[in-house]
Coordinates of C-alpha atoms and ligand atoms in Angstrom, one line a residue:
M164 CA -11.1 -8.7 7.0
S165 CA -8.2 -6.7 5.4
Y166 CA -4.2 -6.6 4.6
V167 CA -3.1 -3.3 5.5
I168 CA 0.0 -1.4 4.3
T169 CA 1.8 0.3 7.4
S170 CA 4.6 3.0 7.4
A171 CA 7.2 1.4 6.1
C172 CA 6.3 2.1 2.4
V173 CA 7.5 5.2 3.1
G174 CA 10.5 5.8 1.1
C175 CA 9.6 2.4 -1.0
L176 CA 7.3 2.8 -2.5
D177 CA 8.5 -0.2 -4.9
A178 CA 4.7 -0.9 -5.7
A179 CA 5.1 -4.6 -6.7
C180 CA 2.0 -5.3 -4.2
V181 CA 0.1 -3.0 -6.8
E182 CA 1.0 -5.3 -9.7
V183 CA 0.1 -8.9 -8.2
C184 CA -3.3 -7.4 -6.3
P185 CA -6.4 -9.2 -8.1
V186 CA -8.7 -6.5 -7.0
D187 CA -6.6 -3.7 -8.0
C188 CA -7.5 -2.1 -4.9
I189 CA -3.9 -0.5 -3.6
A190 CA -3.3 3.2 -4.2
G191 CA -1.6 6.8 -2.8
P192 CA -1.6 10.0 -3.0
V193 CA 0.7 10.4 -6.6
S194 CA -0.7 8.2 -9.2
L195 CA 0.2 4.9 -9.6
E196 CA 1.1 5.2 -13.3
E197 CA 3.8 8.1 -12.1
V198 CA 4.9 5.4 -10.0
V199 CA 5.7 2.7 -11.9
A200 CA 7.1 5.3 -14.5
A201 CA 9.7 6.0 -12.1
P202 CA 12.7 3.8 -11.2
R203 CA 12.6 1.4 -8.1
A204 CA 15.2 3.0 -6.9
E205 CA 14.4 6.2 -7.4
R206 CA 10.6 6.4 -5.4
G207 CA 11.1 6.9 -2.0
V208 CA 13.2 9.3 -2.6
R209 CA 11.3 11.3 -5.4
W210 CA 8.0 11.0 -2.6
P211 CA 9.3 11.5 0.7
G212 CA 6.8 10.9 3.3
V213 CA 4.4 8.9 0.9
Q214 CA 3.1 6.0 1.2
L215 CA 0.5 3.6 -0.8
F216 CA -2.8 2.4 1.0
I217 CA -5.3 -1.2 0.9
D218 CA -8.6 0.2 0.5
P219 CA -10.3 -2.4 3.9
D220 CA -13.5 -2.8 1.6
A221 CA -12.6 -4.0 -1.7
C222 CA -9.2 -6.4 -0.2
I223 CA -10.3 -9.5 -0.8
D224 CA -8.0 -11.0 2.1
C225 CA -6.3 -13.6 -0.8
G226 CA -2.6 -12.7 0.9
A227 CA -1.4 -12.5 -2.5
C228 CA 0.6 -8.4 -1.4
A229 CA 1.9 -9.6 1.8
P230 CA 5.3 -11.5 0.4
A231 CA 5.7 -9.3 -2.8
C232 CA 6.5 -6.7 -0.7
P233 CA 9.8 -6.1 -0.5
A234 CA 10.2 -3.9 2.5
G235 CA 7.7 -6.7 5.0
A236 CA 5.5 -3.6 5.1
I237 CA 2.2 -5.6 5.3
F238 CA 0.6 -7.2 7.1
G239 CA -3.0 -9.1 8.1
E240 CA -5.6 -6.7 9.9
D241 CA -5.1 -9.0 12.7
D242 CA -1.5 -9.1 12.9
L243 CA -0.8 -5.3 12.6
P244 CA 2.6 -4.3 14.7
L245 CA 0.9 -1.2 15.7
G246 CA -2.9 -2.3 16.1
A247 CA -5.0 -0.7 14.2
E248 CA -3.3 2.7 13.6
D249 CA -2.5 2.2 10.3
L250 CA -5.7 0.9 9.1
G251 CA -7.3 3.9 10.7
R252 CA -5.2 5.4 7.9
A253 CA -5.8 3.6 5.1
R254 CA -9.8 4.1 5.7
A255 CA -8.8 7.7 5.6
F256 CA -7.2 8.0 3.0
H257 CA -9.7 6.3 0.4
A258 CA -12.9 7.3 2.3
A259 CA -11.9 10.7 1.0
R260 CA -10.9 9.8 -2.4
Ligands
LIG1402 FE1 -5.2 -7.3 -3.1 FE2 -5.3 -9.4 -1.9 FE3 -2.9 -7.4 -0.7 FE4 -5.4 -7.5 -0.4 S1 -4.2 -9.4 0.2 S2 -5.2 -5.3 -1.5 S3 -7.1 -8.3 -2.3 S4 -3.4 -8.6 -3.1

């Protein structure tokens, strides 16, 4: 099983999940170096429509990221509010990298 970042990440991009993930399996269309270099309060505005994605094949299901997310955007695969939709987007993002 994997944890999944939902679209509630859009407009936030806090990236606290990146800091706690022990296997570095979270990425986004904007480089993480660029994101973390920007002030937290400005990230969602600076990159509208952008969110981070967990690589479902690399996630070890530790659950550390979910409580770290200030937007409440991260759920276990079996608890996703929109079913498998967000998992599908995460798979598509990481497959294209
Ligand atoms: Fe990383 Fe653990 Fe979250 Fe998976 S559940 S993305 S391994 S912090």
